Tab-separated table of C-alpha atoms in Angstrom:
chain	number	residue	atom	x	y	z
A	1	MET	CA	-16.370	-9.630	-5.095
A	2	PRO	CA	-13.564	-7.267	-6.100
A	3	LEU	CA	-10.074	-8.621	-6.732
A	4	PHE	CA	-7.520	-6.454	-4.907
A	5	ARG	CA	-3.934	-6.274	-6.097
A	6	VAL	CA	-1.373	-6.093	-3.267
A	7	HIS	CA	1.690	-3.825	-3.474
A	8	ARG	CA	4.238	-4.654	-0.758
A	9	MET	CA	6.273	-1.773	0.619
A	10	LYS	CA	10.013	-2.411	0.470
A	11	GLU	CA	11.580	-2.780	3.913
A	12	THR	CA	13.782	0.331	3.682
A	13	ALA	CA	10.779	2.496	2.834
A	14	ARG	CA	8.686	0.762	5.517
A	15	GLN	CA	11.108	1.773	8.270
A	16	HIS	CA	10.848	5.427	7.208
A	17	PHE	CA	7.052	5.173	6.895
A	18	ARG	CA	6.746	3.622	10.366
A	19	TRP	CA	8.549	6.474	12.086
A	20	ALA	CA	7.017	9.311	10.073
A	21	PRO	CA	4.286	11.312	11.834
A	22	HIS	CA	0.734	10.312	10.974
A	23	VAL	CA	-0.972	12.731	8.627
A	24	SER	CA	-4.580	12.512	7.554
A	25	GLY	CA	-5.703	12.852	3.996
A	26	MET	CA	-4.452	11.234	0.835
A	27	ALA	CA	-0.988	9.693	1.068
A	28	THR	CA	1.365	10.065	-1.862
A	29	VAL	CA	3.508	7.017	-2.607
A	30	LYS	CA	6.362	6.325	-5.005
A	31	PRO	CA	6.224	3.213	-7.203
A	32	LYS	CA	9.943	2.589	-6.566
A	33	ASP	CA	9.151	1.934	-2.874
A	34	PHE	CA	6.859	-1.029	-3.651
A	35	GLU	CA	7.050	-4.534	-5.050
A	36	PRO	CA	4.145	-6.290	-6.739
A	37	GLY	CA	2.430	-8.815	-4.522
A	38	GLU	CA	-0.388	-11.289	-4.741
A	39	GLN	CA	-4.064	-10.700	-5.447
A	40	ILE	CA	-6.907	-11.313	-3.033
A	41	GLU	CA	-10.639	-11.431	-3.531
A	42	ALA	CA	-12.647	-9.637	-0.838
A	43	GLY	CA	-15.674	-7.378	-0.451
A	44	HIS	CA	-13.618	-4.403	0.791
A	45	GLU	CA	-10.137	-3.595	2.094
A	46	TYR	CA	-10.894	-4.582	5.698
A	47	ALA	CA	-12.162	-7.992	4.592
A	48	ALA	CA	-8.959	-8.403	2.543
A	49	TRP	CA	-6.891	-7.431	5.591
A	50	LYS	CA	-8.757	-9.955	7.760
A	51	ARG	CA	-8.306	-12.782	5.245
A	52	MET	CA	-4.622	-11.992	4.844
A	53	GLN	CA	-4.027	-11.963	8.625
A	54	GLU	CA	-4.598	-15.715	8.495
A	55	SER	CA	-2.137	-16.208	5.618
A	56	PRO	CA	1.622	-16.837	5.773
A	57	ARG	CA	2.244	-13.238	4.663
A	58	PRO	CA	-0.264	-10.819	6.237
A	59	LEU	CA	-0.601	-7.181	5.204
A	60	GLU	CA	1.758	-4.857	7.058
A	61	VAL	CA	1.660	-1.152	7.769
A	62	GLY	CA	2.639	0.609	4.535
A	63	ASP	CA	1.339	-2.047	2.141
A	64	LEU	CA	-1.134	-0.991	-0.540
A	65	LEU	CA	-4.317	-2.531	-1.848
A	66	GLU	CA	-5.340	-1.542	-5.372
A	67	THR	CA	-8.962	-1.889	-6.436
A	68	PRO	CA	-9.928	-3.105	-9.920
A	69	SER	CA	-10.619	0.552	-10.822
A	70	GLY	CA	-7.067	1.557	-9.806
A	71	GLU	CA	-7.900	3.238	-6.468
A	72	LEU	CA	-5.128	2.801	-3.910
A	73	ARG	CA	-5.682	2.241	-0.177
A	74	ILE	CA	-2.665	2.266	2.154
A	75	CYS	CA	-2.574	0.227	5.355
A	76	LYS	CA	-1.823	2.459	8.344
A	77	TYR	CA	-1.941	1.886	12.088
A	78	VAL	CA	-5.365	3.552	12.158
A	79	GLY	CA	-6.855	1.589	9.251
A	80	PHE	CA	-6.856	2.194	5.506
A	81	GLU	CA	-6.604	5.593	3.879
A	82	SER	CA	-6.569	6.808	0.288
A	83	ALA	CA	-3.265	6.949	-1.556
A	84	ALA	CA	-2.032	8.023	-4.973
A	85	TRP	CA	1.084	7.275	-6.983
A	86	VAL	CA	3.559	10.134	-7.334
A	87	ILE	CA	5.304	9.918	-10.661
A	88	PRO	CA	8.395	12.136	-10.800
A	89	GLU	CA	8.532	14.492	-13.736
A	90	PRO	CA	11.223	13.609	-16.250
A	91	VAL	CA	14.313	15.740	-16.039
A	92	GLY	CA	14.529	18.111	-19.000
A	93	GLN	CA	17.011	17.411	-21.778
A	94	PRO	CA	20.159	19.521	-21.552
A	95	SER	CA	20.292	22.238	-24.189
């Protein structure tokens, strides 16, 4: 069974995410909006969600599951959807 890595959305970002309109397709997420969480072994993201619902800290809307291959799945009200990290480009050096 795959071992998923959990990335917990920070509360300030979660409030914005909650009230943002739902869009379909791949979500882009910023690493600064997440904190590393625990790992969970499950067959797929829905099995991980189910197992975590019974834990002291269940998955919440906005949290990410990362597969062993690095694929991100974001928890939304409608289920899980694909996500990708957005890494800001470094600001150019002043001349």
